[in-house]
CSV table of C-alpha atoms in Angstrom, one decimal:
chain,number,residue,atom,x,y,z
W,539,PRO,CA,-54.0,-4.3,-19.6
W,540,TRP,CA,-53.6,-2.9,-16.3
W,541,LEU,CA,-54.8,1.2,-16.9
W,542,HIS,CA,-58.4,1.6,-15.8
W,543,CYS,CA,-60.5,4.7,-15.5
W,544,ASN,CA,-60.7,4.4,-11.1
W,545,TYR,CA,-63.7,6.2,-12.1
W,546,CYS,CA,-66.2,3.2,-14.4
W,547,SER,CA,-63.4,1.4,-15.4
W,548,ARG,CA,-63.3,1.3,-18.5
W,549,LEU,CA,-60.5,-0.4,-19.8
W,550,ALA,CA,-57.7,1.3,-22.3
W,551,PRO,CA,-58.5,-0.6,-25.3
W,552,GLY,CA,-61.7,0.4,-25.7
W,553,CYS,CA,-61.0,4.1,-24.4
W,554,PRO,CA,-59.1,6.2,-26.7
W,555,GLN,CA,-58.1,8.4,-23.9
W,556,PHE,CA,-57.6,8.2,-20.5
W,557,PHE,CA,-55.9,11.2,-17.2
W,558,PHE,CA,-54.0,11.4,-14.4
W,559,GLY,CA,-54.1,13.6,-11.5
W,560,ASN,CA,-51.6,15.7,-8.8
W,561,CYS,CA,-53.6,12.5,-6.1
W,562,GLY,CA,-52.9,9.5,-8.7
W,563,HIS,CA,-56.5,8.2,-10.1
W,564,ILE,CA,-57.0,7.8,-13.3
W,565,ALA,CA,-59.7,9.0,-15.2
W,566,CYS,CA,-61.8,7.8,-18.9
W,567,ASP,CA,-62.1,11.0,-21.9
W,568,LYS,CA,-66.3,10.6,-20.4
W,569,CYS,CA,-64.7,11.1,-16.8
W,570,THR,CA,-63.2,13.9,-17.5
W,571,GLU,CA,-65.6,15.5,-18.6
W,572,ASN,CA,-68.3,15.0,-16.4
W,573,ASN,CA,-65.5,17.0,-14.0
W,574,VAL,CA,-64.7,13.8,-11.9
W,575,PHE,CA,-60.9,16.2,-10.7
W,576,SER,CA,-62.7,19.4,-10.9
W,577,PRO,CA,-62.4,21.3,-8.1
W,578,LYS,CA,-61.1,18.1,-6.4
W,579,CYS,CA,-61.5,14.6,-6.7
W,580,ILE,CA,-64.4,12.2,-5.9
W,581,LYS,CA,-62.6,9.3,-4.9
W,582,CYS,CA,-60.1,10.9,-2.9
W,583,GLN,CA,-61.1,14.6,-1.9
W,584,ARG,CA,-57.3,15.9,-2.2
W,585,GLU,CA,-57.8,20.0,-5.0
W,586,THR,CA,-57.1,18.4,-7.9
W,587,THR,CA,-54.2,20.8,-9.4
W,588,LYS,CA,-53.4,19.4,-12.3
W,589,ILE,CA,-54.3,16.9,-15.5
W,590,ILE,CA,-52.9,14.9,-17.7
W,591,GLU,CA,-53.2,13.7,-20.8
W,592,ILE,CA,-51.5,9.9,-21.1
W,593,ASN,CA,-49.1,9.8,-23.5
W,594,GLU,CA,-45.9,10.2,-25.0
W,595,ASP,CA,-45.8,13.7,-25.1
W,596,MET,CA,-46.5,14.0,-21.2
W,597,GLU,CA,-43.8,14.4,-18.7
W,598,GLU,CA,-40.6,12.1,-17.9
W,599,ASP,CA,-42.0,12.2,-14.3
W,600,ALA,CA,-45.6,11.6,-15.3
W,601,LYS,CA,-44.3,9.2,-17.5
W,602,LYS,CA,-42.0,6.7,-15.1
W,603,TYR,CA,-45.6,5.6,-14.0
W,604,PHE,CA,-47.3,4.1,-16.8
W,605,GLN,CA,-43.5,2.0,-18.4
W,606,ASN,CA,-43.1,-1.0,-18.8
W,607,ILE,CA,-42.2,-3.1,-15.8
W,608,GLY,CA,-40.5,-5.6,-17.0
W,609,LEU,CA,-38.8,-3.5,-19.8
W,610,ILE,CA,-37.5,-1.0,-16.5
W,611,TYR,CA,-37.3,-4.5,-14.6
W,612,GLU,CA,-34.7,-5.6,-16.7
W,613,ASN,CA,-33.0,-2.0,-17.6
W,614,LEU,CA,-32.5,-1.2,-14.3
W,615,CYS,CA,-30.9,-5.5,-13.1
W,616,MET,CA,-28.2,-3.5,-16.5
W,617,SER,CA,-27.7,-0.8,-14.8
W,618,ILE,CA,-26.7,-3.3,-11.5
W,619,LYS,CA,-25.0,-5.2,-13.3
W,620,ARG,CA,-23.0,-3.1,-15.5
W,621,THR,CA,-22.5,-1.2,-12.5
W,622,VAL,CA,-21.2,-4.2,-10.4
W,623,GLU,CA,-18.9,-5.0,-13.0
W,624,PHE,CA,-17.0,-1.5,-13.0
W,625,GLN,CA,-16.7,-1.7,-9.5
W,626,MET,CA,-15.5,-5.2,-9.6
W,627,ARG,CA,-12.9,-4.9,-12.6
W,628,ASN,CA,-11.9,-1.6,-10.2
W,629,ALA,CA,-11.7,-4.0,-7.5
W,630,ASP,CA,-9.3,-6.2,-8.6
W,631,ARG,CA,-7.4,-4.3,-10.3
W,632,LEU,CA,-6.8,-2.4,-6.2
W,633,LEU,CA,-6.8,-6.5,-5.5
W,634,ASN,CA,-3.7,-6.7,-7.8
W,635,TYR,CA,-2.2,-3.4,-6.6
W,636,LYS,CA,-2.2,-4.5,-3.8
W,637,LYS,CA,-1.0,-7.9,-4.4
W,638,ALA,CA,2.6,-6.6,-6.1
W,639,LYS,CA,3.1,-4.2,-3.7
W,640,ILE,CA,3.4,-7.1,-0.7
W,641,ARG,CA,5.6,-9.5,-2.7
W,642,GLU,CA,7.5,-5.7,-3.0
W,643,LEU,CA,8.0,-5.8,0.7
W,644,MET,CA,8.4,-9.5,0.8
W,645,ALA,CA,11.6,-9.3,-1.8
W,646,ASN,CA,12.6,-6.0,-0.2
W,647,THR,CA,13.0,-7.1,3.1
W,648,THR,CA,14.6,-10.3,2.8
W,649,LYS,CA,16.8,-8.7,1.6
W,650,ASP,CA,17.3,-6.5,4.3
W,651,THR,CA,17.6,-9.0,6.1
W,652,GLU,CA,19.9,-11.0,4.1
W,653,ALA,CA,21.9,-6.9,4.6
W,654,CYS,CA,21.4,-6.7,8.6
W,655,GLU,CA,23.1,-10.3,8.4
W,656,LEU,CA,25.3,-8.9,6.1
W,657,ILE,CA,25.7,-6.6,8.7
W,658,LEU,CA,25.6,-8.5,12.0
W,659,GLN,CA,29.1,-10.6,10.2
W,660,LEU,CA,31.1,-7.8,9.3
W,661,GLN,CA,30.5,-6.5,12.7
W,662,ARG,CA,32.2,-9.3,14.4
W,663,GLU,CA,34.9,-8.9,12.0
W,664,LYS,CA,35.5,-6.0,13.2
W,665,GLU,CA,35.6,-7.0,16.3
W,666,ARG,CA,37.9,-10.2,15.9
W,667,LEU,CA,40.4,-7.9,14.0
W,668,GLU,CA,40.5,-5.4,16.3
W,669,LEU,CA,41.3,-7.7,19.5
W,670,ASP,CA,43.4,-9.7,16.9
W,671,ASN,CA,45.0,-6.4,16.2
W,672,LYS,CA,45.1,-5.8,19.9
W,673,THR,CA,46.4,-8.9,20.9
W,674,LEU,CA,49.1,-8.1,18.2
W,675,LEU,CA,50.8,-4.6,18.9
W,676,GLN,CA,50.6,-6.2,22.8
W,677,GLN,CA,52.5,-8.7,21.4
W,678,SER,CA,55.0,-6.2,19.9
W,679,GLU,CA,54.9,-4.4,22.9
W,680,ASN,CA,56.4,-7.2,24.7
W,681,LEU,CA,59.2,-8.1,22.0
W,682,ASN,CA,60.2,-4.2,22.1
W,683,GLN,CA,61.1,-3.6,25.7
W,684,SER,CA,62.3,-7.8,25.5
W,685,ARG,CA,65.0,-6.5,22.5
W,686,ILE,CA,65.1,-3.2,24.8
W,687,ASP,CA,65.6,-5.5,27.7
W,688,THR,CA,68.3,-8.2,26.5
W,689,SER,CA,70.9,-5.1,24.3
W,690,ARG,CA,70.6,-4.0,28.8
W,691,MET,CA,71.6,-7.2,29.5
W,692,LEU,CA,73.8,-7.8,26.6
W,693,LEU,CA,75.5,-4.1,27.7
W,694,LEU,CA,76.2,-4.3,31.1
W,695,GLY,CA,76.7,-8.7,31.1
W,696,ASN,CA,80.3,-7.4,28.3
W,697,GLY,CA,81.1,-4.3,29.8
W,698,PHE,CA,80.7,-1.5,27.8
W,699,VAL,CA,78.5,0.7,30.2
W,700,ASN,CA,77.5,4.5,30.0
W,701,MET,CA,78.6,3.9,26.8
W,702,SER,CA,76.8,6.0,24.0
W,703,GLY,CA,74.3,4.2,20.9
W,704,PHE,CA,77.0,4.9,18.3
W,705,SER,CA,80.2,3.3,20.5
W,706,PHE,CA,78.7,0.7,21.0
W,707,MET,CA,78.0,-0.1,17.3
W,708,LEU,CA,82.0,0.1,16.6
W,709,ALA,CA,82.8,-2.1,19.8
W,710,SER,CA,80.8,-4.3,18.6
W,711,ASP,CA,82.4,-4.2,15.0
W,712,THR,CA,85.7,-3.6,16.3
W,713,SER,CA,85.8,-6.7,18.6
W,714,SER,CA,86.8,-9.8,17.6
W,715,SER,CA,86.5,-11.4,20.0
W,716,ILE,CA,82.8,-11.0,21.1
W,717,LYS,CA,80.0,-12.6,19.8
W,718,SER,CA,76.2,-11.6,20.4
W,719,PRO,CA,73.5,-13.8,20.2
W,720,ASP,CA,71.3,-13.3,16.9
W,721,LEU,CA,68.4,-13.4,18.9
W,722,PHE,CA,66.1,-13.2,15.7
W,723,SER,CA,67.4,-15.8,13.0
């Protein structure tokens, strides 16, 4: 309905052929025969170097100007829709991956927190055991010193001064009159 000769205004239904000049003007077969394009377009005065017949066999870069705009729009919308859907699917995949990664990191953080708490608990237990061990070593040294002091007192108090350990044992085994108190019973 819009296709017409830009020179005589003939419409497409009444005209078998139309031509398209590189200047952008359209002419019917009669106006083309009257040299409206040669050597310059009589409408715009541009040099016309190429004239194409408007039909199904014309070049694609010229054909696009004569396609149904509604069909072009529909195809373009479908193309945009497919592109948007493709990008959205990929964005959803990325989002799902990121969500899964966040859940994984949160689980690892929980495990790490629990592991840190266990490490702190074990460190406190180790420190307590080291302190207990130090206390027990000190008590053991005190007991050993006390035994040594007790043995010296017994030796000094019973006249067994300057005896060797073996002689002391013999003297304590053979002497029935000397009774030493049992300190560790």
